[in-house]
Amino acid sequence: MTFEPVENHKAGGLFVMKCGGSTLAALPDSFFDDLRELQLSGAQPVIVHGGGPAISGNLEKLGIESSFVNGLRVTTEEVLDVVEMTLAGSINKAIVRRIQGSGGQALGLSGVDGRLITARLVANSGEVGLVGEVTEVNAEIVAGVLAMGYIPVIAPIGVDAGGQRYNINADTAAGAVASFIGSPQMIVVTDVPGIMRTLDGRKTVLPSVTVGQIEDLIKNGEIYGGMIPKVRAAIDCIQGSVSEVVIVDGKEPRVLSRVLQGEELGTRIIGS
């Protein structure tokens, strides 16, 4: 199925921002002031968020064991209840409150609402359980929320035609949303300055990398841990409609505005 890009956005105006819940919680008020100014200037931000540490904390409080396989949380129905409660509940609404506290307008959603994110089991579901991969994103819902003047804030829970919920990696969900709505750019806001490489014994931020270079960096161990799903999601959506993914440190002053203006910050991932 072919999805049309969200209409009536100026070049560079529409963008998807992915951020972890814990990263967002630690961001200064000035970050949200910048987001408000962008919205007022006509930009159309779409936020997809995670919340792994908060999920782990709630699982621990409830005495529910949790484990990971290749960076994906093993998700039973019991774990999924907590994932949904945390992501679509407390984390999602905390982000909406912070945006509105800075004078912006935001509307919180999960992928279940209006079947915003349709998903199916990942190939290795025998290992990880109810973890999903995105098959469709309802771009009309995103367009409608933007047209009303709100920033969509999306929790990465998917659903299938039968109503089964799925836990979706937030980086993967953000990449899929960017591809399906036709966003030219995805900004991944993290607590690190970008993709780092050791040069002459020192860690240095790479200003830009290609998809091919990423594979080499993963193989030699320069990209590892939680950065792997971020760059994998970048590769997937760059192969779609997104021309670049930028990984930046959210604590940089006016980071979103500066990236959208073309300033070299963090690491830009491009197709070639």
mmCIF file with all atom_site columns, N, CA and C in Angstrom, residues 95-144:
data_model
loop_
_atom_site.group_PDB
_atom_site.id
_atom_site.type_symbol
_atom_site.label_atom_id
_atom_site.label_alt_id
_atom_site.label_comp_id
_atom_site.label_asym_id
_atom_site.label_entity_id
_atom_site.label_seq_id
_atom_site.pdbx_PDB_ins_code
_atom_site.Cartn_x
_atom_site.Cartn_y
_atom_site.Cartn_z
_atom_site.occupancy
_atom_site.B_iso_or_equiv
_atom_site.pdbx_formal_charge
_atom_site.auth_seq_id
_atom_site.auth_comp_id
_atom_site.auth_asym_id
_atom_site.auth_atom_id
_atom_site.pdbx_PDB_model_num
ATOM 1   N N  . ILE A 1 95  ? 5.464  13.845  28.549 1.00 0.00 ? 95  ILE A N  1
ATOM 2   C CA . ILE A 1 95  ? 5.998  14.592  27.399 1.00 0.00 ? 95  ILE A CA 1
ATOM 3   C C  . ILE A 1 95  ? 5.007  15.664  26.957 1.00 0.00 ? 95  ILE A C  1
ATOM 4   N N  . VAL A 1 96  ? 3.726  15.281  26.861 1.00 0.00 ? 96  VAL A N  1
ATOM 5   C CA . VAL A 1 96  ? 2.693  16.248  26.477 1.00 0.00 ? 96  VAL A CA 1
ATOM 6   C C  . VAL A 1 96  ? 2.673  17.419  27.455 1.00 0.00 ? 96  VAL A C  1
ATOM 7   N N  . ARG A 1 97  ? 2.763  17.121  28.748 1.00 0.00 ? 97  ARG A N  1
ATOM 8   C CA . ARG A 1 97  ? 2.741  18.194  29.749 1.00 0.00 ? 97  ARG A CA 1
ATOM 9   C C  . ARG A 1 97  ? 3.926  19.140  29.589 1.00 0.00 ? 97  ARG A C  1
ATOM 10  N N  . ARG A 1 98  ? 5.104  18.583  29.300 1.00 0.00 ? 98  ARG A N  1
ATOM 11  C CA . ARG A 1 98  ? 6.287  19.441  29.162 1.00 0.00 ? 98  ARG A CA 1
ATOM 12  C C  . ARG A 1 98  ? 6.168  20.334  27.931 1.00 0.00 ? 98  ARG A C  1
ATOM 13  N N  . ILE A 1 99  ? 5.642  19.797  26.840 1.00 0.00 ? 99  ILE A N  1
ATOM 14  C CA . ILE A 1 99  ? 5.456  20.617  25.634 1.00 0.00 ? 99  ILE A CA 1
ATOM 15  C C  . ILE A 1 99  ? 4.464  21.735  25.914 1.00 0.00 ? 99  ILE A C  1
ATOM 16  N N  . GLN A 1 100 ? 3.354  21.382  26.555 1.00 0.00 ? 100 GLN A N  1
ATOM 17  C CA . GLN A 1 100 ? 2.324  22.379  26.844 1.00 0.00 ? 100 GLN A CA 1
ATOM 18  C C  . GLN A 1 100 ? 2.793  23.380  27.898 1.00 0.00 ? 100 GLN A C  1
ATOM 19  N N  . GLY A 1 101 ? 3.673  22.921  28.796 1.00 0.00 ? 101 GLY A N  1
ATOM 20  C CA . GLY A 1 101 ? 4.218  23.815  29.805 1.00 0.00 ? 101 GLY A CA 1
ATOM 21  C C  . GLY A 1 101 ? 5.078  24.910  29.209 1.00 0.00 ? 101 GLY A C  1
ATOM 22  N N  . SER A 1 102 ? 5.632  24.647  28.020 1.00 0.00 ? 102 SER A N  1
ATOM 23  C CA . SER A 1 102 ? 6.440  25.658  27.326 1.00 0.00 ? 102 SER A CA 1
ATOM 24  C C  . SER A 1 102 ? 5.613  26.479  26.349 1.00 0.00 ? 102 SER A C  1
ATOM 25  N N  . GLY A 1 103 ? 4.293  26.215  26.314 1.00 0.00 ? 103 GLY A N  1
ATOM 26  C CA . GLY A 1 103 ? 3.435  26.993  25.432 1.00 0.00 ? 103 GLY A CA 1
ATOM 27  C C  . GLY A 1 103 ? 3.138  26.335  24.105 1.00 0.00 ? 103 GLY A C  1
ATOM 28  N N  . GLY A 1 104 ? 3.661  25.108  23.887 1.00 0.00 ? 104 GLY A N  1
ATOM 29  C CA . GLY A 1 104 ? 3.365  24.376  22.669 1.00 0.00 ? 104 GLY A CA 1
ATOM 30  C C  . GLY A 1 104 ? 2.026  23.650  22.772 1.00 0.00 ? 104 GLY A C  1
ATOM 31  N N  . GLN A 1 105 ? 1.613  23.036  21.668 1.00 0.00 ? 105 GLN A N  1
ATOM 32  C CA . GLN A 1 105 ? 0.373  22.268  21.634 1.00 0.00 ? 105 GLN A CA 1
ATOM 33  C C  . GLN A 1 105 ? 0.712  20.833  21.256 1.00 0.00 ? 105 GLN A C  1
ATOM 34  N N  . ALA A 1 106 ? 0.265  19.866  22.059 1.00 0.00 ? 106 ALA A N  1
ATOM 35  C CA . ALA A 1 106 ? 0.610  18.462  21.809 1.00 0.00 ? 106 ALA A CA 1
ATOM 36  C C  . ALA A 1 106 ? -0.580 17.558  22.086 1.00 0.00 ? 106 ALA A C  1
ATOM 37  N N  . LEU A 1 107 ? -0.632 16.447  21.374 1.00 0.00 ? 107 LEU A N  1
ATOM 38  C CA . LEU A 1 107 ? -1.684 15.452  21.549 1.00 0.00 ? 107 LEU A CA 1
ATOM 39  C C  . LEU A 1 107 ? -1.033 14.078  21.653 1.00 0.00 ? 107 LEU A C  1
ATOM 40  N N  . GLY A 1 108 ? -1.241 13.394  22.775 1.00 0.00 ? 108 GLY A N  1
ATOM 41  C CA . GLY A 1 108 ? -0.623 12.094  22.999 1.00 0.00 ? 108 GLY A CA 1
ATOM 42  C C  . GLY A 1 108 ? -1.445 10.961  22.416 1.00 0.00 ? 108 GLY A C  1
ATOM 43  N N  . LEU A 1 109 ? -0.755 10.029  21.772 1.00 0.00 ? 109 LEU A N  1
ATOM 44  C CA . LEU A 1 109 ? -1.386 8.873   21.141 1.00 0.00 ? 109 LEU A CA 1
ATOM 45  C C  . LEU A 1 109 ? -0.515 7.643   21.371 1.00 0.00 ? 109 LEU A C  1
ATOM 46  N N  . SER A 1 110 ? -1.122 6.463   21.284 1.00 0.00 ? 110 SER A N  1
ATOM 47  C CA . SER A 1 110 ? -0.318 5.256   21.133 1.00 0.00 ? 110 SER A CA 1
ATOM 48  C C  . SER A 1 110 ? -0.622 4.686   19.756 1.00 0.00 ? 110 SER A C  1
ATOM 49  N N  . GLY A 1 111 ? 0.177  3.740   19.319 1.00 0.00 ? 111 GLY A N  1
ATOM 50  C CA . GLY A 1 111 ? -0.052 3.127   18.017 1.00 0.00 ? 111 GLY A CA 1
ATOM 51  C C  . GLY A 1 111 ? -1.345 2.352   17.928 1.00 0.00 ? 111 GLY A C  1
ATOM 52  N N  . VAL A 1 112 ? -1.958 2.060   19.087 1.00 0.00 ? 112 VAL A N  1
ATOM 53  C CA . VAL A 1 112 ? -3.238 1.354   19.112 1.00 0.00 ? 112 VAL A CA 1
ATOM 54  C C  . VAL A 1 112 ? -4.375 2.286   18.697 1.00 0.00 ? 112 VAL A C  1
ATOM 55  N N  . ASP A 1 113 ? -4.282 3.563   19.039 1.00 0.00 ? 113 ASP A N  1
ATOM 56  C CA . ASP A 1 113 ? -5.359 4.517   18.783 1.00 0.00 ? 113 ASP A CA 1
ATOM 57  C C  . ASP A 1 113 ? -5.602 4.677   17.286 1.00 0.00 ? 113 ASP A C  1
ATOM 58  N N  . GLY A 1 114 ? -6.822 4.364   16.856 1.00 0.00 ? 114 GLY A N  1
ATOM 59  C CA . GLY A 1 114 ? -7.154 4.461   15.441 1.00 0.00 ? 114 GLY A CA 1
ATOM 60  C C  . GLY A 1 114 ? -6.338 3.525   14.567 1.00 0.00 ? 114 GLY A C  1
ATOM 61  N N  . ARG A 1 115 ? -5.754 2.486   15.199 1.00 0.00 ? 115 ARG A N  1
ATOM 62  C CA . ARG A 1 115 ? -4.795 1.619   14.483 1.00 0.00 ? 115 ARG A CA 1
ATOM 63  C C  . ARG A 1 115 ? -3.736 2.476   13.785 1.00 0.00 ? 115 ARG A C  1
ATOM 64  N N  . LEU A 1 116 ? -3.222 3.407   14.547 1.00 0.00 ? 116 LEU A N  1
ATOM 65  C CA . LEU A 1 116 ? -2.182 4.288   14.022 1.00 0.00 ? 116 LEU A CA 1
ATOM 66  C C  . LEU A 1 116 ? -0.978 3.489   13.541 1.00 0.00 ? 116 LEU A C  1
ATOM 67  N N  . ILE A 1 117 ? -0.566 2.477   14.328 1.00 0.00 ? 117 ILE A N  1
ATOM 68  C CA . ILE A 1 117 ? 0.553  1.612   13.936 1.00 0.00 ? 117 ILE A CA 1
ATOM 69  C C  . ILE A 1 117 ? 0.058  0.171   13.880 1.00 0.00 ? 117 ILE A C  1
ATOM 70  N N  . THR A 1 118 ? 0.019  -0.387  12.677 1.00 0.00 ? 118 THR A N  1
ATOM 71  C CA . THR A 1 118 ? -0.322 -1.795  12.503 1.00 0.00 ? 118 THR A CA 1
ATOM 72  C C  . THR A 1 118 ? 0.970  -2.602  12.510 1.00 0.00 ? 118 THR A C  1
ATOM 73  N N  . ALA A 1 119 ? 0.955  -3.711  13.215 1.00 0.00 ? 119 ALA A N  1
ATOM 74  C CA . ALA A 1 119 ? 2.191  -4.483  13.377 1.00 0.00 ? 119 ALA A CA 1
ATOM 75  C C  . ALA A 1 119 ? 1.909  -5.977  13.298 1.00 0.00 ? 119 ALA A C  1
ATOM 76  N N  . ARG A 1 120 ? 2.983  -6.727  13.158 1.00 0.00 ? 120 ARG A N  1
ATOM 77  C CA . ARG A 1 120 ? 2.933  -8.189  13.214 1.00 0.00 ? 120 ARG A CA 1
ATOM 78  C C  . ARG A 1 120 ? 4.134  -8.652  14.012 1.00 0.00 ? 120 ARG A C  1
ATOM 79  N N  . LEU A 1 121 ? 4.114  -9.920  14.387 1.00 0.00 ? 121 LEU A N  1
ATOM 80  C CA . LEU A 1 121 ? 5.229  -10.465 15.163 1.00 0.00 ? 121 LEU A CA 1
ATOM 81  C C  . LEU A 1 121 ? 6.536  -10.370 14.384 1.00 0.00 ? 121 LEU A C  1
ATOM 82  N N  . VAL A 1 122 ? 7.626  -10.076 15.100 1.00 0.00 ? 122 VAL A N  1
ATOM 83  C CA . VAL A 1 122 ? 8.948  -10.119 14.475 1.00 0.00 ? 122 VAL A CA 1
ATOM 84  C C  . VAL A 1 122 ? 9.316  -11.568 14.157 1.00 0.00 ? 122 VAL A C  1
ATOM 85  N N  . ALA A 1 123 ? 10.290 -11.732 13.291 1.00 0.00 ? 123 ALA A N  1
ATOM 86  C CA . ALA A 1 123 ? 10.667 -13.080 12.841 1.00 0.00 ? 123 ALA A CA 1
ATOM 87  C C  . ALA A 1 123 ? 11.141 -13.969 13.985 1.00 0.00 ? 123 ALA A C  1
ATOM 88  N N  . ASN A 1 124 ? 11.809 -13.379 14.975 1.00 0.00 ? 124 ASN A N  1
ATOM 89  C CA . ASN A 1 124 ? 12.331 -14.178 16.086 1.00 0.00 ? 124 ASN A CA 1
ATOM 90  C C  . ASN A 1 124 ? 11.415 -14.113 17.313 1.00 0.00 ? 124 ASN A C  1
ATOM 91  N N  . SER A 1 125 ? 10.099 -14.094 17.070 1.00 0.00 ? 125 SER A N  1
ATOM 92  C CA . SER A 1 125 ? 9.143  -13.985 18.174 1.00 0.00 ? 125 SER A CA 1
ATOM 93  C C  . SER A 1 125 ? 9.228  -15.160 19.138 1.00 0.00 ? 125 SER A C  1
ATOM 94  N N  . GLY A 1 126 ? 9.750  -16.292 18.664 1.00 0.00 ? 126 GLY A N  1
ATOM 95  C CA . GLY A 1 126 ? 9.925  -17.431 19.560 1.00 0.00 ? 126 GLY A CA 1
ATOM 96  C C  . GLY A 1 126 ? 10.887 -17.123 20.691 1.00 0.00 ? 126 GLY A C  1
ATOM 97  N N  . GLU A 1 127 ? 11.801 -16.173 20.449 1.00 0.00 ? 127 GLU A N  1
ATOM 98  C CA . GLU A 1 127 ? 12.774 -15.761 21.467 1.00 0.00 ? 127 GLU A CA 1
ATOM 99  C C  . GLU A 1 127 ? 12.291 -14.568 22.282 1.00 0.00 ? 127 GLU A C  1
ATOM 100 N N  . VAL A 1 128 ? 11.614 -13.615 21.621 1.00 0.00 ? 128 VAL A N  1
ATOM 101 C CA . VAL A 1 128 ? 11.307 -12.344 22.284 1.00 0.00 ? 128 VAL A CA 1
ATOM 102 C C  . VAL A 1 128 ? 9.819  -12.151 22.604 1.00 0.00 ? 128 VAL A C  1
ATOM 103 N N  . GLY A 1 129 ? 8.968  -13.032 22.141 1.00 0.00 ? 129 GLY A N  1
ATOM 104 C CA . GLY A 1 129 ? 7.549  -12.925 22.483 1.00 0.00 ? 129 GLY A CA 1
ATOM 105 C C  . GLY A 1 129 ? 6.808  -11.880 21.670 1.00 0.00 ? 129 GLY A C  1
ATOM 106 N N  . LEU A 1 130 ? 5.990  -11.083 22.327 1.00 0.00 ? 130 LEU A N  1
ATOM 107 C CA . LEU A 1 130 ? 5.068  -10.165 21.655 1.00 0.00 ? 130 LEU A CA 1
ATOM 108 C C  . LEU A 1 130 ? 5.736  -8.849  21.247 1.00 0.00 ? 130 LEU A C  1
ATOM 109 N N  . VAL A 1 131 ? 6.809  -8.975  20.507 1.00 0.00 ? 131 VAL A N  1
ATOM 110 C CA . VAL A 1 131 ? 7.500  -7.827  19.933 1.00 0.00 ? 131 VAL A CA 1
ATOM 111 C C  . VAL A 1 131 ? 7.078  -7.719  18.475 1.00 0.00 ? 131 VAL A C  1
ATOM 112 N N  . GLY A 1 132 ? 6.743  -6.504  18.047 1.00 0.00 ? 132 GLY A N  1
ATOM 113 C CA . GLY A 1 132 ? 6.212  -6.337  16.707 1.00 0.00 ? 132 GLY A CA 1
ATOM 114 C C  . GLY A 1 132 ? 7.120  -5.585  15.765 1.00 0.00 ? 132 GLY A C  1
ATOM 115 N N  . GLU A 1 133 ? 6.876  -5.809  14.475 1.00 0.00 ? 133 GLU A N  1
ATOM 116 C CA . GLU A 1 133 ? 7.470  -4.983  13.433 1.00 0.00 ? 133 GLU A CA 1
ATOM 117 C C  . GLU A 1 133 ? 6.327  -4.278  12.713 1.00 0.00 ? 133 GLU A C  1
ATOM 118 N N  . VAL A 1 134 ? 6.583  -3.060  12.270 1.00 0.00 ? 134 VAL A N  1
ATOM 119 C CA . VAL A 1 134 ? 5.531  -2.227  11.699 1.00 0.00 ? 134 VAL A CA 1
ATOM 120 C C  . VAL A 1 134 ? 5.241  -2.644  10.265 1.00 0.00 ? 134 VAL A C  1
ATOM 121 N N  . THR A 1 135 ? 3.949  -2.819  9.954  1.00 0.00 ? 135 THR A N  1
ATOM 122 C CA . THR A 1 135 ? 3.537  -3.101  8.568  1.00 0.00 ? 135 THR A CA 1
ATOM 123 C C  . THR A 1 135 ? 2.866  -1.889  7.927  1.00 0.00 ? 135 THR A C  1
ATOM 124 N N  . GLU A 1 136 ? 2.189  -1.055  8.723  1.00 0.00 ? 136 GLU A N  1
ATOM 125 C CA . GLU A 1 136 ? 1.545  0.152   8.197  1.00 0.00 ? 136 GLU A CA 1
ATOM 126 C C  . GLU A 1 136 ? 1.497  1.227   9.284  1.00 0.00 ? 136 GLU A C  1
ATOM 127 N N  . VAL A 1 137 ? 1.519  2.473   8.857  1.00 0.00 ? 137 VAL A N  1
ATOM 128 C CA . VAL A 1 137 ? 1.256  3.608   9.739  1.00 0.00 ? 137 VAL A CA 1
ATOM 129 C C  . VAL A 1 137 ? 0.133  4.409   9.098  1.00 0.00 ? 137 VAL A C  1
ATOM 130 N N  . ASN A 1 138 ? -0.898 4.743   9.869  1.00 0.00 ? 138 ASN A N  1
ATOM 131 C CA . ASN A 1 138 ? -2.026 5.516   9.350  1.00 0.00 ? 138 ASN A CA 1
ATOM 132 C C  . ASN A 1 138 ? -1.619 6.980   9.251  1.00 0.00 ? 138 ASN A C  1
ATOM 133 N N  . ALA A 1 139 ? -1.101 7.356   8.090  1.00 0.00 ? 139 ALA A N  1
ATOM 134 C CA . ALA A 1 139 ? -0.584 8.712   7.897  1.00 0.00 ? 139 ALA A CA 1
ATOM 135 C C  . ALA A 1 139 ? -1.684 9.762   8.005  1.00 0.00 ? 139 ALA A C  1
ATOM 136 N N  . GLU A 1 140 ? -2.931 9.381   7.723  1.00 0.00 ? 140 GLU A N  1
ATOM 137 C CA . GLU A 1 140 ? -4.025 10.350  7.779  1.00 0.00 ? 140 GLU A CA 1
ATOM 138 C C  . GLU A 1 140 ? -4.242 10.859  9.208  1.00 0.00 ? 140 GLU A C  1
ATOM 139 N N  . ILE A 1 141 ? -4.048 9.984   10.197 1.00 0.00 ? 141 ILE A N  1
ATOM 140 C CA . ILE A 1 141 ? -4.196 10.427  11.587 1.00 0.00 ? 141 ILE A CA 1
ATOM 141 C C  . ILE A 1 141 ? -3.122 11.459  11.923 1.00 0.00 ? 141 ILE A C  1
ATOM 142 N N  . VAL A 1 142 ? -1.889 11.178  11.529 1.00 0.00 ? 142 VAL A N  1
ATOM 143 C CA . VAL A 1 142 ? -0.794 12.121  11.784 1.00 0.00 ? 142 VAL A CA 1
ATOM 144 C C  . VAL A 1 142 ? -1.082 13.453  11.092 1.00 0.00 ? 142 VAL A C  1
ATOM 145 N N  . ALA A 1 143 ? -1.522 13.394  9.833  1.00 0.00 ? 143 ALA A N  1
ATOM 146 C CA . ALA A 1 143 ? -1.827 14.614  9.084  1.00 0.00 ? 143 ALA A CA 1
ATOM 147 C C  . ALA A 1 143 ? -2.950 15.397  9.761  1.00 0.00 ? 143 ALA A C  1
ATOM 148 N N  . GLY A 1 144 ? -3.962 14.678  10.258 1.00 0.00 ? 144 GLY A N  1
ATOM 149 C CA . GLY A 1 144 ? -5.094 15.341  10.907 1.00 0.00 ? 144 GLY A CA 1
ATOM 150 C C  . GLY A 1 144 ? -4.696 16.054  12.185 1.00 0.00 ? 144 GLY A C  1
#
